[in-house]
XYZ file of N, CA and C in Angstrom:
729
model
N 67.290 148.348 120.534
C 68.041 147.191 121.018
C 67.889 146.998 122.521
N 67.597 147.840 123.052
C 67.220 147.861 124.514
C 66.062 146.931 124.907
N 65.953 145.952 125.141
C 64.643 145.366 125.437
C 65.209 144.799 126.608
N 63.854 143.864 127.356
C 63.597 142.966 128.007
C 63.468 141.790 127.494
N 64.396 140.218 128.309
C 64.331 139.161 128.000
C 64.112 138.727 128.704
N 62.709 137.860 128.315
C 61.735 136.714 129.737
C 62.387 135.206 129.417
N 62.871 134.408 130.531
C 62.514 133.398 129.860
C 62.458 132.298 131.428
N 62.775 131.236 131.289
C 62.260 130.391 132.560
C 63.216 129.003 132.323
N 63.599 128.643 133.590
C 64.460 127.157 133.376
C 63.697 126.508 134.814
N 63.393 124.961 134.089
C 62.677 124.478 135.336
C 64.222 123.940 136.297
N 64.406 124.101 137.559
C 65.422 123.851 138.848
C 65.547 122.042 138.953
N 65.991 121.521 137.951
C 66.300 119.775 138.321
C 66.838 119.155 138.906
N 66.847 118.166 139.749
C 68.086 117.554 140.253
C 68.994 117.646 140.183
N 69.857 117.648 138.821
C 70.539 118.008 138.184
C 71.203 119.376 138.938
N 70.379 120.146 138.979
C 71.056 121.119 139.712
C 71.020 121.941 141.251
N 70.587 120.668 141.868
C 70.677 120.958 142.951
C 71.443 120.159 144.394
N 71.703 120.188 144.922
C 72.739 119.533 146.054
C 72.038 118.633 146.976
N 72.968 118.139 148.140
C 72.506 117.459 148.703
C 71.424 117.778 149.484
N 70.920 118.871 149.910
C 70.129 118.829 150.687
C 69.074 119.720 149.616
N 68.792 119.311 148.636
C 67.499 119.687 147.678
C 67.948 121.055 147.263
N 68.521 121.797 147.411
C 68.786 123.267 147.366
C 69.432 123.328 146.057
N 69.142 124.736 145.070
C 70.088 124.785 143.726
C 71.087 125.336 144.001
N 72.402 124.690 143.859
C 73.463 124.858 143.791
C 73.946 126.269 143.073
N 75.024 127.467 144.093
C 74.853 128.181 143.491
C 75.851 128.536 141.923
N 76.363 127.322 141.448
C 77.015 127.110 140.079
C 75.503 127.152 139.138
N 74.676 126.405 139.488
C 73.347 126.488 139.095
C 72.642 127.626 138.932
N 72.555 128.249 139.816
C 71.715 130.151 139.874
C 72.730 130.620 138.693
N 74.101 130.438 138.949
C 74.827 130.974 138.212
C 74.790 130.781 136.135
N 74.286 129.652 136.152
C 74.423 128.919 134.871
C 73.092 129.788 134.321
N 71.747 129.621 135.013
C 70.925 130.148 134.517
C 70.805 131.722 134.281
N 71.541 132.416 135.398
C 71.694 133.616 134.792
C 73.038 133.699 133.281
N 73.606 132.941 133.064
C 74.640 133.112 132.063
C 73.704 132.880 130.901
N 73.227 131.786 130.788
C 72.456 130.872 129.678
C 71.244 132.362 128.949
N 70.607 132.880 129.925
C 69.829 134.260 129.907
C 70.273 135.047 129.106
N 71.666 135.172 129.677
C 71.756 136.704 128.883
C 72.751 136.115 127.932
N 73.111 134.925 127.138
C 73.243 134.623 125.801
C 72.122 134.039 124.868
N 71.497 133.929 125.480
C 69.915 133.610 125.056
C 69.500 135.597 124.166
N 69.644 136.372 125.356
C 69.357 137.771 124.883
C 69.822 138.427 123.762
N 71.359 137.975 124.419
C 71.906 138.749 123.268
C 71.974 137.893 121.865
N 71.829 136.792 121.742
C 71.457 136.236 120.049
C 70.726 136.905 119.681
N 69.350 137.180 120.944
C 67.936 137.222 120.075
C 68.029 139.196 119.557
N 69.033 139.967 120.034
C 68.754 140.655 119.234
C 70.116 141.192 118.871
N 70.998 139.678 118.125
C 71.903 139.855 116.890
C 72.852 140.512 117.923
N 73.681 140.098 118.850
C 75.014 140.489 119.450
C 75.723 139.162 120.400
N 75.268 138.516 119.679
C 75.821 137.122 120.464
C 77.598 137.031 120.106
N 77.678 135.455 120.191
C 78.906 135.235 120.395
C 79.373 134.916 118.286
N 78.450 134.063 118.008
C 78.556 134.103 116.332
C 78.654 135.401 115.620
N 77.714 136.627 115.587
C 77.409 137.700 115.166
C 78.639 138.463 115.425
N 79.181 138.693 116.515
C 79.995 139.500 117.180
C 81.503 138.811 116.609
N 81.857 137.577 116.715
C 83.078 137.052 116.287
C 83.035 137.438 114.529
N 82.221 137.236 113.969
C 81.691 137.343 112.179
C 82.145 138.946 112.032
N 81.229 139.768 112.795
C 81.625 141.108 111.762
C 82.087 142.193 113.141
N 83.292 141.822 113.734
C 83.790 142.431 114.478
C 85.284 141.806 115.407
N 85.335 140.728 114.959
C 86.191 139.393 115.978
C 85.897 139.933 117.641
N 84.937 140.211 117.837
C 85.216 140.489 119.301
C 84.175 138.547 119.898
N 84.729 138.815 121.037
C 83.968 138.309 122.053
C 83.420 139.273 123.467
N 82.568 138.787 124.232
C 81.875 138.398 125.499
C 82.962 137.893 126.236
N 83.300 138.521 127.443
C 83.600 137.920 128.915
C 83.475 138.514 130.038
N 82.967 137.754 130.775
C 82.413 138.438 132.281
C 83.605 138.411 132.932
N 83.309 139.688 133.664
C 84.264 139.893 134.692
C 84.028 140.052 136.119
N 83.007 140.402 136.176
C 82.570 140.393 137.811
C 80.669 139.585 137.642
N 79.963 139.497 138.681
C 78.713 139.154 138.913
C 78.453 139.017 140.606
N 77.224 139.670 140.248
C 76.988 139.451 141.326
C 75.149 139.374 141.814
N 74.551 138.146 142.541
C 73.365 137.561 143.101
C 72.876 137.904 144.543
N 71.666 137.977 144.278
C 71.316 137.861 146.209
C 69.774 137.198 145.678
N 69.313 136.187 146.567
C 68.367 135.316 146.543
C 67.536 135.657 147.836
N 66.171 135.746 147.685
C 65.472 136.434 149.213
C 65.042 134.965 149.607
N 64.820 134.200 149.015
C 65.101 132.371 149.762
C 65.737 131.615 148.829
N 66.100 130.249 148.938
C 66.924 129.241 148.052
C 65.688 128.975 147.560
N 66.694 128.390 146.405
C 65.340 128.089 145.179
C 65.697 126.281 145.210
N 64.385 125.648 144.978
C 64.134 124.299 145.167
C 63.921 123.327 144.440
N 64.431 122.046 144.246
C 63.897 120.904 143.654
C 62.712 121.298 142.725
N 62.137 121.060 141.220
C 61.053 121.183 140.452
C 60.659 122.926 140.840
N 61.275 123.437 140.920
C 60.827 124.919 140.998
C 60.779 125.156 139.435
N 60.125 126.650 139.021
C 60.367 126.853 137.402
C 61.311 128.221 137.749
N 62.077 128.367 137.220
C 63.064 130.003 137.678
C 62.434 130.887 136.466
N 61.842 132.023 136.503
C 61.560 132.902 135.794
C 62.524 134.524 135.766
N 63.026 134.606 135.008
C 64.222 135.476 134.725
C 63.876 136.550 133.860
N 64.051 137.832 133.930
C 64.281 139.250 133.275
C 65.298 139.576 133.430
N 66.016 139.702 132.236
C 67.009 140.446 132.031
C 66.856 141.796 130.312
N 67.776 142.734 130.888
C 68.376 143.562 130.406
C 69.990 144.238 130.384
N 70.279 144.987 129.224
C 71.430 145.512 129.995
C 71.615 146.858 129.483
N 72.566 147.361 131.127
C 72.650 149.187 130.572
C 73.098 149.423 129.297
N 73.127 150.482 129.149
C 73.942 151.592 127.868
C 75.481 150.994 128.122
N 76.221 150.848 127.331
C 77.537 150.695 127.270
C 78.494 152.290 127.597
N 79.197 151.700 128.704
C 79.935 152.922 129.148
C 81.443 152.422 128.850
N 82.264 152.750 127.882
C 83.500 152.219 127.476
C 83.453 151.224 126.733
N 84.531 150.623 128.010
C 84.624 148.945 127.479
C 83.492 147.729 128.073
N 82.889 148.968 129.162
C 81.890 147.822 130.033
C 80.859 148.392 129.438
N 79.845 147.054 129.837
C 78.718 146.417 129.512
C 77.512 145.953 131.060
N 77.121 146.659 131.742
C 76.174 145.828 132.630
C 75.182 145.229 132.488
N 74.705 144.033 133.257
C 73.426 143.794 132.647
C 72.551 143.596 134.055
N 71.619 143.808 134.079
C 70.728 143.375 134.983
C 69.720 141.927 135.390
N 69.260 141.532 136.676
C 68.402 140.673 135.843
C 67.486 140.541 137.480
N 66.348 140.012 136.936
C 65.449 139.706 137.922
C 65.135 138.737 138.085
N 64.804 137.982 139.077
C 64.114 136.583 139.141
C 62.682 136.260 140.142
N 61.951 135.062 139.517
C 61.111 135.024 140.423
C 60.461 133.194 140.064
N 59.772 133.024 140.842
C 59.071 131.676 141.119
C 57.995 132.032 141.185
N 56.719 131.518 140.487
C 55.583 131.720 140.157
C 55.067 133.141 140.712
N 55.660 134.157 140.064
C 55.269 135.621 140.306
C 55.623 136.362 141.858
N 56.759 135.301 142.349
C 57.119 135.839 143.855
C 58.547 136.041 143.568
N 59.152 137.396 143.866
C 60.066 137.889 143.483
C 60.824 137.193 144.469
N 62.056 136.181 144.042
C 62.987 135.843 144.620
C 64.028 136.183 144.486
N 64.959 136.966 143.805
C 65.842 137.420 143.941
C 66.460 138.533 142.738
N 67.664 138.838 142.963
C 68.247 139.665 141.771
C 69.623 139.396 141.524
N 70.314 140.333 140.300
C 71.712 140.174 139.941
C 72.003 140.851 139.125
N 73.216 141.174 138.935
C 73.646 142.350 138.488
C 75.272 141.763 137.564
N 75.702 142.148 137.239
C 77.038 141.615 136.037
C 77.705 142.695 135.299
N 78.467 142.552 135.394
C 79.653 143.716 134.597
C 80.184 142.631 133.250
N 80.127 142.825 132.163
C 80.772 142.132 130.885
C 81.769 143.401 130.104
N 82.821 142.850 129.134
C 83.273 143.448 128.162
C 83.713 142.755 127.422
N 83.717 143.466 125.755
C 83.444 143.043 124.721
C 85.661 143.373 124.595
N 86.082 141.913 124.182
C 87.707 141.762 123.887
C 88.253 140.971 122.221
N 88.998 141.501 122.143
C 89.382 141.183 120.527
C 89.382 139.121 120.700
N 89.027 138.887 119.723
C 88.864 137.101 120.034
C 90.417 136.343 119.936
N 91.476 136.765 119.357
C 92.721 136.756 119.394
C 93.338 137.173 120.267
N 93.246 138.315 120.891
C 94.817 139.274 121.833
C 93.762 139.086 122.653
N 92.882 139.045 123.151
C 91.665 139.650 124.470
C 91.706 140.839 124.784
N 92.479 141.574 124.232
C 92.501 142.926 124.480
C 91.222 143.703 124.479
N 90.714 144.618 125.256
C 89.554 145.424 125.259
C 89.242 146.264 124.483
N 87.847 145.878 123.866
C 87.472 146.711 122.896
C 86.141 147.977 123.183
N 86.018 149.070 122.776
C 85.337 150.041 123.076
C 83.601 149.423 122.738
N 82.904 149.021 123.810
C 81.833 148.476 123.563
C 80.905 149.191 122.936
N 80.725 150.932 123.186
C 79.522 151.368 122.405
C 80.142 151.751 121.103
N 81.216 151.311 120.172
C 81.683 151.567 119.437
C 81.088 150.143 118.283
N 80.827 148.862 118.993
C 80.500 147.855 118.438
C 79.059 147.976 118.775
N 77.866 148.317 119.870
C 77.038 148.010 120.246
C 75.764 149.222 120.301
N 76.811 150.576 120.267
C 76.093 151.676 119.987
C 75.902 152.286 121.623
N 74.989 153.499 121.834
C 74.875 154.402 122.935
C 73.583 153.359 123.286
N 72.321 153.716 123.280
C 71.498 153.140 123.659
C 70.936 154.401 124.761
N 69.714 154.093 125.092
C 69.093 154.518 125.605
C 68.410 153.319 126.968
N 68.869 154.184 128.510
C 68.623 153.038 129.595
C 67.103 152.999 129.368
N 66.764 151.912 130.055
C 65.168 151.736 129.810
C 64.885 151.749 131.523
N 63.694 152.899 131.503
C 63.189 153.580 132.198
C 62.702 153.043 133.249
N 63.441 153.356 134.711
C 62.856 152.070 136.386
C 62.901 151.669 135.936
N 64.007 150.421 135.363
C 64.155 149.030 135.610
C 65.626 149.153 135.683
N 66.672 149.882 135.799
C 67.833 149.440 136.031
C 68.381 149.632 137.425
N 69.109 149.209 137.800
C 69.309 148.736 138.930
C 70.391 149.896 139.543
N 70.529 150.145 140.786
C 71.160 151.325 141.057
C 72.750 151.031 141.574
N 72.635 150.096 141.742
C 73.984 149.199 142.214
C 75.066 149.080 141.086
N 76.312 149.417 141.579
C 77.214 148.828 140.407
C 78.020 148.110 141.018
N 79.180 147.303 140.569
C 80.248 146.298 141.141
C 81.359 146.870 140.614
N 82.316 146.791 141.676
C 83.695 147.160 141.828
C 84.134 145.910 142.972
N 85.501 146.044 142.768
C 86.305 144.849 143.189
C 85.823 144.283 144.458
N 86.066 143.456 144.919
C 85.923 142.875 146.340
C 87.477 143.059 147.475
N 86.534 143.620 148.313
C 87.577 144.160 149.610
C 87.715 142.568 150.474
N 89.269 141.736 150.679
C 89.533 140.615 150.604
C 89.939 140.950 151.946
N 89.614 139.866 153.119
C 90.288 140.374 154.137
C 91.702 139.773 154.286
N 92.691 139.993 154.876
C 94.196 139.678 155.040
C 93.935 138.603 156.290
N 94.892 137.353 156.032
C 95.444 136.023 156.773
C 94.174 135.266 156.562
N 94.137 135.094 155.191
C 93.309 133.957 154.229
C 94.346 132.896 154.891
N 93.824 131.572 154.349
C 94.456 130.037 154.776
C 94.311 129.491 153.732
N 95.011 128.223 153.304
C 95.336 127.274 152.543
C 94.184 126.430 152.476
N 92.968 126.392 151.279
C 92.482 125.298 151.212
C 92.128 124.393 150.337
N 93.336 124.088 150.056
C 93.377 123.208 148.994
C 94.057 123.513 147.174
N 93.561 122.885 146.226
C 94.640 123.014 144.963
C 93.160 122.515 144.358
N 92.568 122.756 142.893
C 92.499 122.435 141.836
C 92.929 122.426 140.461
N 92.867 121.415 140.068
C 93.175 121.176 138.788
C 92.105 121.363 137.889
N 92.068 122.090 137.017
C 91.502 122.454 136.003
C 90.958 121.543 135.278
N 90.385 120.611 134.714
C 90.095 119.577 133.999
C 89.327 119.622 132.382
N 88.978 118.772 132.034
C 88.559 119.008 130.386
C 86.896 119.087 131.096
N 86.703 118.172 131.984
C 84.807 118.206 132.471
C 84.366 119.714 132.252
N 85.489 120.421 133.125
C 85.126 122.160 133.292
C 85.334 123.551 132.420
N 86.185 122.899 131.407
C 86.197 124.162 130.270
C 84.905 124.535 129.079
N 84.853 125.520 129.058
C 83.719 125.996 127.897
C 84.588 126.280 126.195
N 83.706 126.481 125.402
C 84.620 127.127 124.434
C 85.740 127.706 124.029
N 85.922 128.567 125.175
C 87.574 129.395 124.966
C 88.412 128.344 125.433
N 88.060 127.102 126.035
C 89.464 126.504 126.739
C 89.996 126.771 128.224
N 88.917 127.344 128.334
C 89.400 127.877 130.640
C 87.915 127.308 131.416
N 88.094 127.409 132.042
C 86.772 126.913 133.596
C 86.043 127.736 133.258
N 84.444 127.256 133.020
C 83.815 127.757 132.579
C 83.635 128.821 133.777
N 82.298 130.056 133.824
C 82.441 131.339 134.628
C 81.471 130.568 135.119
N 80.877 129.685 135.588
C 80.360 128.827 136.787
C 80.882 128.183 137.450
N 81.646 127.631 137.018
C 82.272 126.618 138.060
C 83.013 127.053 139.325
N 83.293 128.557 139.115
C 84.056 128.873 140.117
C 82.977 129.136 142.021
N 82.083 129.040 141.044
C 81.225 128.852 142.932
C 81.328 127.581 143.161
N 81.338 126.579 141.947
C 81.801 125.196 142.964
C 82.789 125.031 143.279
N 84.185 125.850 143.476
C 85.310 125.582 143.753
C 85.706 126.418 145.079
N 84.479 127.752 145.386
C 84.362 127.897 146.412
C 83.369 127.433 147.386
N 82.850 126.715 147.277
C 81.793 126.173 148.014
C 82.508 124.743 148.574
N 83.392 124.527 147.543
C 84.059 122.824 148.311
C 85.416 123.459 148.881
N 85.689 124.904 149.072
C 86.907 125.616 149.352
C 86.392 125.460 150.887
N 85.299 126.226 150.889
C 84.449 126.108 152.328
C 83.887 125.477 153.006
N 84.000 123.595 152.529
C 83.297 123.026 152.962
C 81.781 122.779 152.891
N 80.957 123.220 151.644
C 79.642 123.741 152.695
C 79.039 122.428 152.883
N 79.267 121.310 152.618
C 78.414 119.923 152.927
C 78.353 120.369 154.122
N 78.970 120.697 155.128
C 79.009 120.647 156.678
C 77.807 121.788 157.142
N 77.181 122.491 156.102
C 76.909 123.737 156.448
C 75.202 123.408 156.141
N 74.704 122.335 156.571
C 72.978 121.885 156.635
C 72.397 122.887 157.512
N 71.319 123.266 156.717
C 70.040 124.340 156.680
C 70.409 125.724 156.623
N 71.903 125.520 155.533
C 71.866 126.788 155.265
C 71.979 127.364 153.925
N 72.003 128.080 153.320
C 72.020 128.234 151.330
C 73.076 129.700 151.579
N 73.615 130.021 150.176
C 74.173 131.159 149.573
C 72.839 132.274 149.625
N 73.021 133.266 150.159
C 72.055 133.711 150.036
C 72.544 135.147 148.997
N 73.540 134.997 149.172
C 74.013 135.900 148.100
C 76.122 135.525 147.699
N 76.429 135.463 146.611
C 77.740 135.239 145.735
C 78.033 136.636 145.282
N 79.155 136.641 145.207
C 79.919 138.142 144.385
C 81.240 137.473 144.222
N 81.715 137.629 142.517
C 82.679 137.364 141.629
C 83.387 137.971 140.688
N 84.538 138.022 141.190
C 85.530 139.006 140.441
C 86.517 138.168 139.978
N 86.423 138.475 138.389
C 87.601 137.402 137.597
C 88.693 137.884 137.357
N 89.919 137.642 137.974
C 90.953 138.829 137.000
C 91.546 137.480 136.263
N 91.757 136.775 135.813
C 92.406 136.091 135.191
C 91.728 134.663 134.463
N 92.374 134.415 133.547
C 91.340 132.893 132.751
C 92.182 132.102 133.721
N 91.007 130.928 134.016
C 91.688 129.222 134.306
C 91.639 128.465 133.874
N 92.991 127.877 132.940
C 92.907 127.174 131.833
C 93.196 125.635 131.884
N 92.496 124.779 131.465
C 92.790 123.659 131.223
C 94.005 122.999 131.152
N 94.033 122.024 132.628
C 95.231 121.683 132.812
C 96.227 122.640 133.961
N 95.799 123.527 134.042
C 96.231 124.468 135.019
C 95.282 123.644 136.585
N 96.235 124.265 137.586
C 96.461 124.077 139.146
C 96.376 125.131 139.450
N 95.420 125.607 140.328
C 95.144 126.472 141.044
C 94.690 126.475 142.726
N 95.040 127.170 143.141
C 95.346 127.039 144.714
C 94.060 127.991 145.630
N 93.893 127.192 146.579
C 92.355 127.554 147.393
C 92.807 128.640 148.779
N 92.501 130.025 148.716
C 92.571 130.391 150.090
C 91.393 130.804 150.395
N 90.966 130.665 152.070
C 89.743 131.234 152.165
C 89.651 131.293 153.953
N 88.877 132.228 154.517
C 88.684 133.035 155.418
C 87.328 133.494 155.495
N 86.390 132.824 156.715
C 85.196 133.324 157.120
C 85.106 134.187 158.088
N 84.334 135.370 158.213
C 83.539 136.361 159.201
C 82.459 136.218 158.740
N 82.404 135.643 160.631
C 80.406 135.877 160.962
C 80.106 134.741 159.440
N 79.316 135.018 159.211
C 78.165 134.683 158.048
C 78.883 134.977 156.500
N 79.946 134.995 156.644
C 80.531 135.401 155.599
C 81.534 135.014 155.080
N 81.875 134.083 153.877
C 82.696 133.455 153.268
C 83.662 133.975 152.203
N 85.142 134.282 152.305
C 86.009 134.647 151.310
C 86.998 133.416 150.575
N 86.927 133.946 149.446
C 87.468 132.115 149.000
C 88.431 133.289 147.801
N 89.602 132.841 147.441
C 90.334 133.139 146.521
C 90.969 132.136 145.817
N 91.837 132.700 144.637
C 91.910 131.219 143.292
C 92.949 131.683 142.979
N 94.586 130.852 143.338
C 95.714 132.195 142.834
C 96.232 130.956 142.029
N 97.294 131.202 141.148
C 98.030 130.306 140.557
C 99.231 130.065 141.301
N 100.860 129.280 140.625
C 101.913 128.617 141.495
C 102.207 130.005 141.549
N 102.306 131.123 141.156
C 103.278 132.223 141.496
C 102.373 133.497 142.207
N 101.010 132.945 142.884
C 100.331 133.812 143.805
C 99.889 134.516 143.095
N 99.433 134.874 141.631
C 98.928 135.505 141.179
C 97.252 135.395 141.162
N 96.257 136.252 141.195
C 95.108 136.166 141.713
C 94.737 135.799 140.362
N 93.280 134.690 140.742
C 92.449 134.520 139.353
C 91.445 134.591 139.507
N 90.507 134.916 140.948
C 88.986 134.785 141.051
C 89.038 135.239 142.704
N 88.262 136.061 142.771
C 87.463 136.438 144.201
C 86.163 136.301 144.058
N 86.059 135.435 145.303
C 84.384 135.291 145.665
C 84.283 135.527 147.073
N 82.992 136.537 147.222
C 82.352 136.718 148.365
C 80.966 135.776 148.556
N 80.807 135.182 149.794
C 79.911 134.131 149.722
C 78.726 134.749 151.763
N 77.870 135.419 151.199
C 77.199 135.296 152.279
C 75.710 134.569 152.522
N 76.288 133.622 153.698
C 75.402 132.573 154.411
C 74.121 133.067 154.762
N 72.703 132.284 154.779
C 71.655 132.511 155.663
C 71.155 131.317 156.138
N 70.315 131.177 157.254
C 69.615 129.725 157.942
C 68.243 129.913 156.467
N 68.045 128.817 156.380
C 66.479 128.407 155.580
C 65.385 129.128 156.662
């Protein structure tokens, strides 16, 4: 079950911003789309898994770094895999590149939750031990994001029907566009994400209001997502580079 999954999405208008650049809800979509693409193809998707187990898939953290922005009519070429299941987590890896020039990487923490309670379910218990596959996994793991203190007020969203996926909450992309308009970045010409990091503790559900704080150092963007009673629902780390 351990394999490698190739596959490629050409970069459209569609997903890219004003100044030609792919939006990083976009980087984000194509790495999601990947690794449900993977896991169908070898029988652990979202059908398979709900059928003879009720579990689901949900990400909880991710995290990208891009060695340049990716462009208008580019083709994105993607490898992914994922580790051995340790518990309830699930990592996956993934690589990217543009006509054989390694542009970037990413890394993701998932776990497998009952499709009713969401409660956490023991992943190598549904998915098995596995065996890592040999130099290619990545040495990095993700743990929470260190938030700095006297964040600011920027702004409120509302949750809408445009932005929910299947379960009924904001889909796990959208939340870089909610930090990216947290931060302004229209104002921020000739420069791209050169790397995102996302930590979900909570669903955002349709119809729900959620509140914008955020705080830059240097080159570096913190954006948080709390609800009316300050409870946290999303950390993103957002670091800047010039083109």
């Amino acid at each position: 079950m351990q394999t490698i999954y190739e596959t490629e999405y050409p970069v459209r208008v569609i997903n890219t911003d004003m100044f030609g650049l792919c939006r990083p809800s976009s980087v984000m979509d194509f790495l999601q789309e990947a690794a449900t693409e993977h896991a169908m193809q070898i029988g652990i998707g979202r059908d398979a898994l709900t059928t003879q187990s009720r579990a689901i898939w949900m990400l909880v953290r991710l995290k990208y770094v891009l060695l340049r922005p990716l462009r208008s009519d580019e083709i994105l070429q993607i490898k992914t895999w994922y580790r051995p299941p340790k518990g309830a987590f699930v990592l996956r890896d993934f690589d990217l590149f543009v006509n054989g020039e390694h542009v970037g990487y990413a890394i993701s923490t998932w776990v497998l939750a009952d499709m009713d309670t969401h409660s956490l379910l023991k992943a190598e218990e549904i998915l098995g031990s596995g065996e890592a596959l040999e130099g290619k996994a990545f040495t990095e793991k993700l743990g929470k994001i260190p938030m700095p203190k006297g964040m600011e007020a920027a702004g409120e969203r509302r949750i809408g029907y445009s932005e929910t996926d299947i379960n009924g909450h904001a889909n796990n992309t959208r939340y870089a566009d909610y930090a990216c308009d947290a931060v302004h970045f229209e104002e921020l010409a000739g420069h791209y994400v050169k790397a995102l990091q996302i930590t979900y503790s909570a669903e955002c559900l349709a119809g729900q209001t959620i509140y914008m704080l955020q705080k830059r150092e240097g080159d570096t963007y913190y954006v948080r997502g709390v609800d009316k009673d300050s409870k946290p629902h999303f950390d993103i780390r957002m670091e800047v580079a010039e083109i």
